[in-house]
Short mmCIF file of C-alpha atoms and ligand atoms in Angstrom, two decimals:
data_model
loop_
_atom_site.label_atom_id
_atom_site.label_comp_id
_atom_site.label_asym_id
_atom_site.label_seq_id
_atom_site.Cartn_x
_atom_site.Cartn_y
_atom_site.Cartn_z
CA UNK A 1 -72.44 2.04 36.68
CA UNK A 2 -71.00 0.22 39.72
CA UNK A 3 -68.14 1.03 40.94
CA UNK A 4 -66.45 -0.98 42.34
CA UNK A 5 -63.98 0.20 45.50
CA UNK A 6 -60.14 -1.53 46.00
CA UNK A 7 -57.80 -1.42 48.70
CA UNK A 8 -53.80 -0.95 48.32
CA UNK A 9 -53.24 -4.52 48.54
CA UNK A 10 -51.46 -6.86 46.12
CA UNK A 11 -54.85 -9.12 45.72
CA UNK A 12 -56.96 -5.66 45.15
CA UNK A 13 -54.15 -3.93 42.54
CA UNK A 14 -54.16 -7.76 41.00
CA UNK A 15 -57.95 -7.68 40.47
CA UNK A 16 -57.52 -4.22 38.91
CA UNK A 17 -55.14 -4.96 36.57
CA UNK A 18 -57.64 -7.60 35.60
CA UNK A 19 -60.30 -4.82 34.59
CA UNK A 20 -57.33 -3.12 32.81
CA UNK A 21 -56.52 -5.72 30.50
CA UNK A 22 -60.54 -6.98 29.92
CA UNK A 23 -60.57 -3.42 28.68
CA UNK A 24 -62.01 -2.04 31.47
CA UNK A 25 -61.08 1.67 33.32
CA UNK A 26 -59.83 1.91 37.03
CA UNK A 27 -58.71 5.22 39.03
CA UNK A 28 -55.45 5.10 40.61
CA UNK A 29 -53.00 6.71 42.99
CA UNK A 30 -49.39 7.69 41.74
CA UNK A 31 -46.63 10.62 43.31
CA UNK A 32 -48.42 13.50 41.66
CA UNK A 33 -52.15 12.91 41.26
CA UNK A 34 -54.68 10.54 40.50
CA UNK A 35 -54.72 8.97 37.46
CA UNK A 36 -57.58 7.19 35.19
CA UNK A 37 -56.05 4.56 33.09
CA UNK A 38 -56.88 2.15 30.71
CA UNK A 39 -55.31 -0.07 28.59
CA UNK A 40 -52.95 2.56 26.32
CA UNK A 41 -53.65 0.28 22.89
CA UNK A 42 -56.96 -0.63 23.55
CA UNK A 43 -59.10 2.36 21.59
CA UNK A 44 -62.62 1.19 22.93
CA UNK A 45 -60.81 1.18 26.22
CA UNK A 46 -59.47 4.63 26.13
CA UNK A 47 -62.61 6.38 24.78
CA UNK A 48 -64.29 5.11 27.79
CA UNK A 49 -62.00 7.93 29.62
CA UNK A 50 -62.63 10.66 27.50
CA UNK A 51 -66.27 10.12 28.45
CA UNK A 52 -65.95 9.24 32.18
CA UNK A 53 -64.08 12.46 32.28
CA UNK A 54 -66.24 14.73 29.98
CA UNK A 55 -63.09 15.25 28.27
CA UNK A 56 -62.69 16.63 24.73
CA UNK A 57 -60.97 13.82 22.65
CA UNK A 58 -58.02 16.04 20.96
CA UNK A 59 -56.48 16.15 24.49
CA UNK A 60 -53.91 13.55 24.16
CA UNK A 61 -53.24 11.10 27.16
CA UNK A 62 -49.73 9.81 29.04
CA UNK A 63 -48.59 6.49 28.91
CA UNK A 64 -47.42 5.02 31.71
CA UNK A 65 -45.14 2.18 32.23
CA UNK A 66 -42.87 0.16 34.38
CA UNK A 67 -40.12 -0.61 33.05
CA UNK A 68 -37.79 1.92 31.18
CA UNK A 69 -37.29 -0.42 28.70
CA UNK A 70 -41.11 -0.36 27.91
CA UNK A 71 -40.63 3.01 26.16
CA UNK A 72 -39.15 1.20 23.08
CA UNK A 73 -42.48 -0.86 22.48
CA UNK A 74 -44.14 2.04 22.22
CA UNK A 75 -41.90 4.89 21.26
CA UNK A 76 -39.56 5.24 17.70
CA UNK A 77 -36.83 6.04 19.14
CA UNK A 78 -34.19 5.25 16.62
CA UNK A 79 -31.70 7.56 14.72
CA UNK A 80 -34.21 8.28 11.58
CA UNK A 81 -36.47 10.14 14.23
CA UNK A 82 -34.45 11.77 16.89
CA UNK A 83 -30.73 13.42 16.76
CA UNK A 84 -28.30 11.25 18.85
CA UNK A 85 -28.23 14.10 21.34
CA UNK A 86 -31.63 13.48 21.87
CA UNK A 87 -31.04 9.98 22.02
CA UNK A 88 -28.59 10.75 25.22
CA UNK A 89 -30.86 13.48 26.64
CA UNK A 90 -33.80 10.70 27.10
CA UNK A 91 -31.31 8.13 28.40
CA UNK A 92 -30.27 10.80 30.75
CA UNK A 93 -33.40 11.82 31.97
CA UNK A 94 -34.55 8.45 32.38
CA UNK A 95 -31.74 7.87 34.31
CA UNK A 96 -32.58 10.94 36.56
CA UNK A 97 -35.95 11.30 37.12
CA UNK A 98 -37.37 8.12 36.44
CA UNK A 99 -39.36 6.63 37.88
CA UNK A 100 -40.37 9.89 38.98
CA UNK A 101 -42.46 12.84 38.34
CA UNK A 102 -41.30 13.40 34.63
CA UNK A 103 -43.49 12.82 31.31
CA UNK A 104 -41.50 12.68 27.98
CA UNK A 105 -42.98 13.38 24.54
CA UNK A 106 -41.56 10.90 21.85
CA UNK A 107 -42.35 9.82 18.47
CA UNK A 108 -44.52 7.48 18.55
CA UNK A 109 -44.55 4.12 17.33
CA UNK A 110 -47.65 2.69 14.87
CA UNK A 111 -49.12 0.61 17.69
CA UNK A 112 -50.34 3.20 19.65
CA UNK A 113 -53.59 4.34 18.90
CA UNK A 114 -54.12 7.92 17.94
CA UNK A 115 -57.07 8.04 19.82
CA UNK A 116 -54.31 7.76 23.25
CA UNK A 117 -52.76 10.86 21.37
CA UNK A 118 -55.23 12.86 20.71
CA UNK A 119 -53.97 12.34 16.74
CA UNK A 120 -50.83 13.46 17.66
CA UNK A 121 -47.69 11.51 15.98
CA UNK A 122 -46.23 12.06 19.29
CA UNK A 123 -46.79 9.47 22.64
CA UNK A 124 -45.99 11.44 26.38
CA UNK A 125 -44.75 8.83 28.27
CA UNK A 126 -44.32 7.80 31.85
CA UNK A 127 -42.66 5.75 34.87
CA UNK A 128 -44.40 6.50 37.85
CA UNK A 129 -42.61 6.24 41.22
CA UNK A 130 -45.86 5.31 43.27
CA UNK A 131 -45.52 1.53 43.86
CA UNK A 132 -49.41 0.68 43.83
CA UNK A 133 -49.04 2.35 40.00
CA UNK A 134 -46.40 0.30 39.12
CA UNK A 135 -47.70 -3.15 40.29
CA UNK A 136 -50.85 -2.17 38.36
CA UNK A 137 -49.00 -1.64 35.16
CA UNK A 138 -47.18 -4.89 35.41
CA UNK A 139 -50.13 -6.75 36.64
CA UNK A 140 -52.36 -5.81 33.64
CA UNK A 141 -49.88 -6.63 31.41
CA UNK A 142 -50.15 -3.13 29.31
CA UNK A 143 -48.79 0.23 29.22
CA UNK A 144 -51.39 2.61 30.98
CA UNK A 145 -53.04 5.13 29.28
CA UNK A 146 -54.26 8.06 32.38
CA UNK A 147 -55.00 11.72 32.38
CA UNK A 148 -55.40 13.17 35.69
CA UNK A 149 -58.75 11.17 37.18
CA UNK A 150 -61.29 14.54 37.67
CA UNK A 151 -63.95 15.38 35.83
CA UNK A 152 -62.53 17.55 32.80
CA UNK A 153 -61.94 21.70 33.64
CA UNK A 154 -61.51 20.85 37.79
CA UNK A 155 -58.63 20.25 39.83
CA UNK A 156 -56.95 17.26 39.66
CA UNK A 157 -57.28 15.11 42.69
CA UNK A 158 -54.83 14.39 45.01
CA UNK A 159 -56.55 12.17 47.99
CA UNK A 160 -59.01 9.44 47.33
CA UNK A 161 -61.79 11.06 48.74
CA UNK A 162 -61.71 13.66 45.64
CA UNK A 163 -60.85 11.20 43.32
CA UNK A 164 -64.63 9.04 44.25
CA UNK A 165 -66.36 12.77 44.40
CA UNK A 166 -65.29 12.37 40.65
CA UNK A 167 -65.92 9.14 39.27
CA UNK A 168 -67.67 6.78 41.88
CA UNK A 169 -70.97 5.38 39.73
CA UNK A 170 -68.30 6.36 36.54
CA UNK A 171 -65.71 4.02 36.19
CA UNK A 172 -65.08 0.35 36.41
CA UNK A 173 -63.20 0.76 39.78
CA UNK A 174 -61.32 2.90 42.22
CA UNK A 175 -58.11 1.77 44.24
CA UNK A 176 -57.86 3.93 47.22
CA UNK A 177 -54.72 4.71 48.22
CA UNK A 178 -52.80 7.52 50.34
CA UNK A 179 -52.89 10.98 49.43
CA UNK A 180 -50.34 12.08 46.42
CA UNK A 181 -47.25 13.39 47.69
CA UNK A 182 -46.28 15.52 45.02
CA UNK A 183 -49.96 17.51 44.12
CA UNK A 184 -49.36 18.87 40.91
CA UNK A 185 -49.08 16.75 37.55
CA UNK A 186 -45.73 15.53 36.23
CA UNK A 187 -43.63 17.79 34.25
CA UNK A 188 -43.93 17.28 30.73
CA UNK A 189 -40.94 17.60 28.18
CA UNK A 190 -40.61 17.45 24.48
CA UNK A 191 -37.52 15.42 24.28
CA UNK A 192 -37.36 14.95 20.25
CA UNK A 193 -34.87 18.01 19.68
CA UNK A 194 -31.24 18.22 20.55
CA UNK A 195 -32.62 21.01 23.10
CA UNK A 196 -35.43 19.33 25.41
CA UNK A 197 -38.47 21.86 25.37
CA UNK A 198 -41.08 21.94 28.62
CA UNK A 199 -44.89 21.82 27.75
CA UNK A 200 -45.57 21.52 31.44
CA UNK A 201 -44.32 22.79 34.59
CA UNK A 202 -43.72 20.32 37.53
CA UNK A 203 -42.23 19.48 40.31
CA UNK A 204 -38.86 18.63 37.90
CA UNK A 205 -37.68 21.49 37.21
CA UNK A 206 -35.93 23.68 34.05
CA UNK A 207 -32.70 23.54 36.61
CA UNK A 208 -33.16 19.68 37.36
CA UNK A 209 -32.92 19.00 33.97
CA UNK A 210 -30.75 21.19 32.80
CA UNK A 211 -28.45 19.55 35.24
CA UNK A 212 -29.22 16.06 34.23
CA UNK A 213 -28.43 16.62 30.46
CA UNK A 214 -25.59 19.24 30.68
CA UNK A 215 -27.21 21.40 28.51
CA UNK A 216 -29.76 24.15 27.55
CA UNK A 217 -33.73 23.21 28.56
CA UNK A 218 -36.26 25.76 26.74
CA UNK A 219 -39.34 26.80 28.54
CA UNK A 220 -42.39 26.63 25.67
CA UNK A 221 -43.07 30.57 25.54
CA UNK A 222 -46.76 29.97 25.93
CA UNK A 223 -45.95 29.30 29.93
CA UNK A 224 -43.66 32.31 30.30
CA UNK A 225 -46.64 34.72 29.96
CA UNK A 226 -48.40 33.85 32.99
CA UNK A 227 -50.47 37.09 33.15
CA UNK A 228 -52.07 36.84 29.68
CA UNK A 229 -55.80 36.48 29.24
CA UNK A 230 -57.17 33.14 28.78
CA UNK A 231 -58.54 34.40 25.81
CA UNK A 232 -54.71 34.94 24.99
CA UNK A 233 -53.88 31.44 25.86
CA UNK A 234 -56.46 30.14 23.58
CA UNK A 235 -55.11 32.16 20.53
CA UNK A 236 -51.84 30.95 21.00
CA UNK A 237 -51.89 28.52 18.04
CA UNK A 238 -48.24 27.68 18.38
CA UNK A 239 -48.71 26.13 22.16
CA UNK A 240 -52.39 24.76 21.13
CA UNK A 241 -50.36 22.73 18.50
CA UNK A 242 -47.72 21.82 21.00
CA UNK A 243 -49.44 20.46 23.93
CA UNK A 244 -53.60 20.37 23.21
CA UNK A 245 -54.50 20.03 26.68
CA UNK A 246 -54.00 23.65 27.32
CA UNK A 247 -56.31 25.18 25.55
CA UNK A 248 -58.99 24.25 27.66
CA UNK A 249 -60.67 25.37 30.91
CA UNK A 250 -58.67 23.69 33.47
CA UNK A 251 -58.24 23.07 37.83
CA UNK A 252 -61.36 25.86 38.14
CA UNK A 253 -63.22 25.34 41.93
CA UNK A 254 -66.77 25.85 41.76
CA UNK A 255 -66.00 29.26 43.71
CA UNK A 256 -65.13 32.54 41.94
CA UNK A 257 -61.25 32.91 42.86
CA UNK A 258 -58.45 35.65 42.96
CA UNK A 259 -54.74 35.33 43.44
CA UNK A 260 -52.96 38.21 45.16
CA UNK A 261 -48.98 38.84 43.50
CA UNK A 262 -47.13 41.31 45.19
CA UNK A 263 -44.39 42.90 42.88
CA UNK A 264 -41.93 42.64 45.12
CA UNK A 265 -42.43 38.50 45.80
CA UNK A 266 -43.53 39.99 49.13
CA UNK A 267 -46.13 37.29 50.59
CA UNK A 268 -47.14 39.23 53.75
CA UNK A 269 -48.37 42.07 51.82
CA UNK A 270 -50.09 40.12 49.27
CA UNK A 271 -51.66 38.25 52.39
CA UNK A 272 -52.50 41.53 53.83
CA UNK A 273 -54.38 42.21 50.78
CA UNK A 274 -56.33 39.18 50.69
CA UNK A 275 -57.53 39.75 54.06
CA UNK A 276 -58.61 42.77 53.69
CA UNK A 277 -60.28 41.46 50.55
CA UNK A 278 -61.63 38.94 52.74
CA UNK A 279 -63.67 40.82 54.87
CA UNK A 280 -64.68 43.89 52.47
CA UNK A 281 -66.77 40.53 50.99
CA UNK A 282 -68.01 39.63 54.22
CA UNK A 283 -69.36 42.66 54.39
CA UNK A 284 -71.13 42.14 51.55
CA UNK A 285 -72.65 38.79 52.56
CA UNK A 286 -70.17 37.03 50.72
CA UNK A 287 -68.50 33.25 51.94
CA UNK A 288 -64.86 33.67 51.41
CA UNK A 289 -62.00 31.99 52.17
CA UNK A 290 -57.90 32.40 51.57
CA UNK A 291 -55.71 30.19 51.10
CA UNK A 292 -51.76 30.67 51.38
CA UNK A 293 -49.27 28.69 51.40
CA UNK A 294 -45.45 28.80 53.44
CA UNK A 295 -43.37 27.39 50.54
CA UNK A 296 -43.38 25.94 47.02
CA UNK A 297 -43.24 22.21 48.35
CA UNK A 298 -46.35 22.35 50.56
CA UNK A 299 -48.41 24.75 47.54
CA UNK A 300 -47.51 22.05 45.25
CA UNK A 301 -49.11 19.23 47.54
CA UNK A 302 -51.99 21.00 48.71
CA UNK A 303 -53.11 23.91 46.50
CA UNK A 304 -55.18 21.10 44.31
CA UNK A 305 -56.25 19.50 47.65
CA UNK A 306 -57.28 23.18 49.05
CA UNK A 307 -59.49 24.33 46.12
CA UNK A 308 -61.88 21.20 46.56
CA UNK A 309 -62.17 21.50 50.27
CA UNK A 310 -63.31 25.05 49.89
CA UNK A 311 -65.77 24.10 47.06
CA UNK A 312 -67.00 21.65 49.81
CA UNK A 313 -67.48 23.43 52.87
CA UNK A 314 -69.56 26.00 50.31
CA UNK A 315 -67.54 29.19 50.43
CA UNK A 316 -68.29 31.24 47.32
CA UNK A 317 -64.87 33.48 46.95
CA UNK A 318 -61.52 32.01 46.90
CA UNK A 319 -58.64 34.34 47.71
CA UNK A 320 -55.12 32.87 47.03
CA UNK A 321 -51.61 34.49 48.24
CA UNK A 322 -49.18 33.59 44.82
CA UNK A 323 -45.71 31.89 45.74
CA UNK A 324 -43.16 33.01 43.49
CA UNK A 325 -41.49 31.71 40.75
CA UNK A 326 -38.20 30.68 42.16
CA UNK A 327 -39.71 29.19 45.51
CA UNK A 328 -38.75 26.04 46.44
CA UNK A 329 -35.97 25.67 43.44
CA UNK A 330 -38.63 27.06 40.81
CA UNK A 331 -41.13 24.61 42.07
CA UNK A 332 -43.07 28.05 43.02
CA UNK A 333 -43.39 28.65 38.89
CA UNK A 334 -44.78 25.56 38.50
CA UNK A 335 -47.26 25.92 41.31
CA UNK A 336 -47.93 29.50 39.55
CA UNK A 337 -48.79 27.92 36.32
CA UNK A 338 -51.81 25.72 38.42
CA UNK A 339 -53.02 29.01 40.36
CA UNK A 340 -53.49 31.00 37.74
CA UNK A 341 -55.42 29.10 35.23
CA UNK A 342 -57.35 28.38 38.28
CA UNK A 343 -58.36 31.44 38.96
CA UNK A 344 -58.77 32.24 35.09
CA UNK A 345 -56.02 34.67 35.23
CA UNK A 346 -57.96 36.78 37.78
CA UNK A 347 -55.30 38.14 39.01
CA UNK A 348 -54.81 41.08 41.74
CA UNK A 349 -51.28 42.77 41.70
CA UNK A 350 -50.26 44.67 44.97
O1 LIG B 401 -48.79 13.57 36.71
C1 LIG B 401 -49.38 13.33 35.67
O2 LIG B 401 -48.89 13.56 34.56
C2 LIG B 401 -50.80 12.73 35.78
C3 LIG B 401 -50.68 11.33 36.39
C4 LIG B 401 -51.95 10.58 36.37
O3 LIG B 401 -49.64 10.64 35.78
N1 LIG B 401 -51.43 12.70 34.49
C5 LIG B 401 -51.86 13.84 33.88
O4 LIG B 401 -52.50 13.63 32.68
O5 LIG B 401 -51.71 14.95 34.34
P1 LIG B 401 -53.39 14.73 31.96
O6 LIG B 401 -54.04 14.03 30.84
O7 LIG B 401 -54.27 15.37 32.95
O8 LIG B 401 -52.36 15.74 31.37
C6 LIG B 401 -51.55 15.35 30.27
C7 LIG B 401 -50.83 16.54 29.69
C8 LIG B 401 -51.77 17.43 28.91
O9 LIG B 401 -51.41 18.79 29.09
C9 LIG B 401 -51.50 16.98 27.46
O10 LIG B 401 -51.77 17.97 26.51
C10 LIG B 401 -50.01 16.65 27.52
O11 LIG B 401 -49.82 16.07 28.80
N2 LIG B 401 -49.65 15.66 26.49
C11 LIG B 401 -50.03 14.37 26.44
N3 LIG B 401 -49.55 13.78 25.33
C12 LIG B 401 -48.86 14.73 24.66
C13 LIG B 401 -48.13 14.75 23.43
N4 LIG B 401 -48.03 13.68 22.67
N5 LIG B 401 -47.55 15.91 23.07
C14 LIG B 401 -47.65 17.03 23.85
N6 LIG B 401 -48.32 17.08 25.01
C15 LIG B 401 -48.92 15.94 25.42
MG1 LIG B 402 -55.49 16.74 33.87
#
């Protein structure tokens, strides 16, 4: 397939919001990473992502929109599904965070295919606060269906360069915009209980919206074991039900990697570590390369950004110095959750 390549222009966003609503799929820029979307409604449209990506179709999708009023067109969000507290929490955090970085799980409402859920009764929903992603909602008319836009089990892109590496000769189109300022995807929160629950770690954090409602947040207990086995992960059937996309393989570089901790959240021995890991591989004919980060901020936005490069310029060994948890405001957790599954757990404690 052709694929056709768009600038960050009103005419160019215009002409992909065309493709959008003709049923069509076009990659996109928005604050976290890039997204693949198609029209949310449109079933033919959104199986054409599942196969551009390679990606297994129980893995349900977000919705994005433009409008916070949009939610109710596609959401049930009345008092026979959700508590009134729950009610406030979402009015709340849409108030907060949105447009922003934030995905909220809602019942959904019958018009939403369950192929965009993965056959979920649920629909993760949201307002993106990169303008070109906007004006490409409202120009196609339709709420956007778009998982992150790499091929299924690598890192999500962040720049437009790794976003054609992906899908150019793929997908209908690609706009090409700047490089995504947050790097990691949107946190994602199960707002249908009085007490929000997070299914994803993000850049929002368990504090930011703990603020925002006045009340408790609960982290899903799946993500609070971050030095279980994948094979762990995949037997935990109570996360698998919660948020499917999980369960599989996910932001792995081509090279073998290894994250260094250091027990006492002390990054200068853990870097001391990799280096010396480093060259004992070297010596061994090995191509490695670390990567290490100064805060949670800067991880966030270039960790995803990092792992490609390195797959690129053909080193074999990634070694990455961990952040921890409560870097950055707990952004460092977040970033934690990404490393790790990257590195499939291989982790090195010092
Ligand atoms: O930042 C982001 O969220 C990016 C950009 C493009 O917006 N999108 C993104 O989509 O990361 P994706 O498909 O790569 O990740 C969606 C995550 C998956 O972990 C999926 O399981 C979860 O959201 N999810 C989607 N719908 C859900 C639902 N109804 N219930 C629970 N989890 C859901
Ligand atoms: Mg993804």
């Amino acid at each position: 397939m052709k694929t056709r390549i768009f600038k960050d222009t009103i005419e160019d966003i215009r002409k992909a919001g065309e493709i959008i609503a003709g049923g069509g799929i076009v990659a996109f820029p928005t604050e976290t990473v890039y997204g693949l979307g198609a029209n949310a409604l449109d079933e033919d449209a959104v199986k054409k992502i599942y196969k551009a990506k390679g990606r297994p179709s129980d893995n349900p999708m977000i919705v994005h929109i433009s409008q916070v009023g949009d939610i109710y067109d596609i959401a049930d969000v009345s008092e026979s599904t959700m508590s009134k507290k729950a009610m406030e929490n979402l009015r709340k955090c849409s108030d907060a965070f949105w447009p922003g970085p934030l995905t909220m799980v809602l019942p959904k409402k019958g018009i939403v295919p369950l192929t965009t859920t993965g056959g979920l009764d649920t629909v993760a929903i949201r307002m993106p606060s990169h303008k070109t992603a906007r004006m490409l909602i409202e120009s196609s008319g339709c709420p956007i269906a778009a998982p992150s836009a790499n091929l299924s089990g690598k890192p999500s892109p962040t720049t437009a360069e790794h976003t054609l590496d992906d899908m150019d000769g793929r997908i209908d189109a690609i706009i090409l915009g700047s490089d995504c300022q947050v790097g990691i995807e949107s946190t994602v929160v199960d707002m249908r209980k009085d007490e929000p629950v997070i299914l994803r770690p993000g850049r929002i954090t368990p504090e930011d919206l703990s603020n925002a409602i006045g009340g408790i947040v609960l982290i899903h207990p799946s993500l609070k074991k971050k030095d279980m086995s994948q094979k762990d992960v995949d037997l935990s059937q109570n996360m698998v039900a919660r948020s499917p996309g999980m369960k599989y393989k996910h932001y792995a570089p081509e090279a073998e990697m290894q994250v260094f901790i250091s027990d006492a959240n002390d990054r200068a021995k853990a870097l001391r570590m990799a280096e010396s890991e480093c060259n004992r591989l070297k010596t061994m004919g090995k191509k490695p390369t670390i990567i290490s980060f100064s805060d949670g901020i800067e991880a966030a936005h270039d960790l995803f950004r990092r792992l490609r490069d390195a797959d690129k310029a053909g080193y074999d060994v990634i070694l990455a110095v961990g952040v921890s948890d409560d870097e950055s405001g707990g952004v460092g957790f977040s970033v934690m959750n990404r490393m790790l599954k990257s590195a499939g757990y291989n982790v090195k404690k010092v």
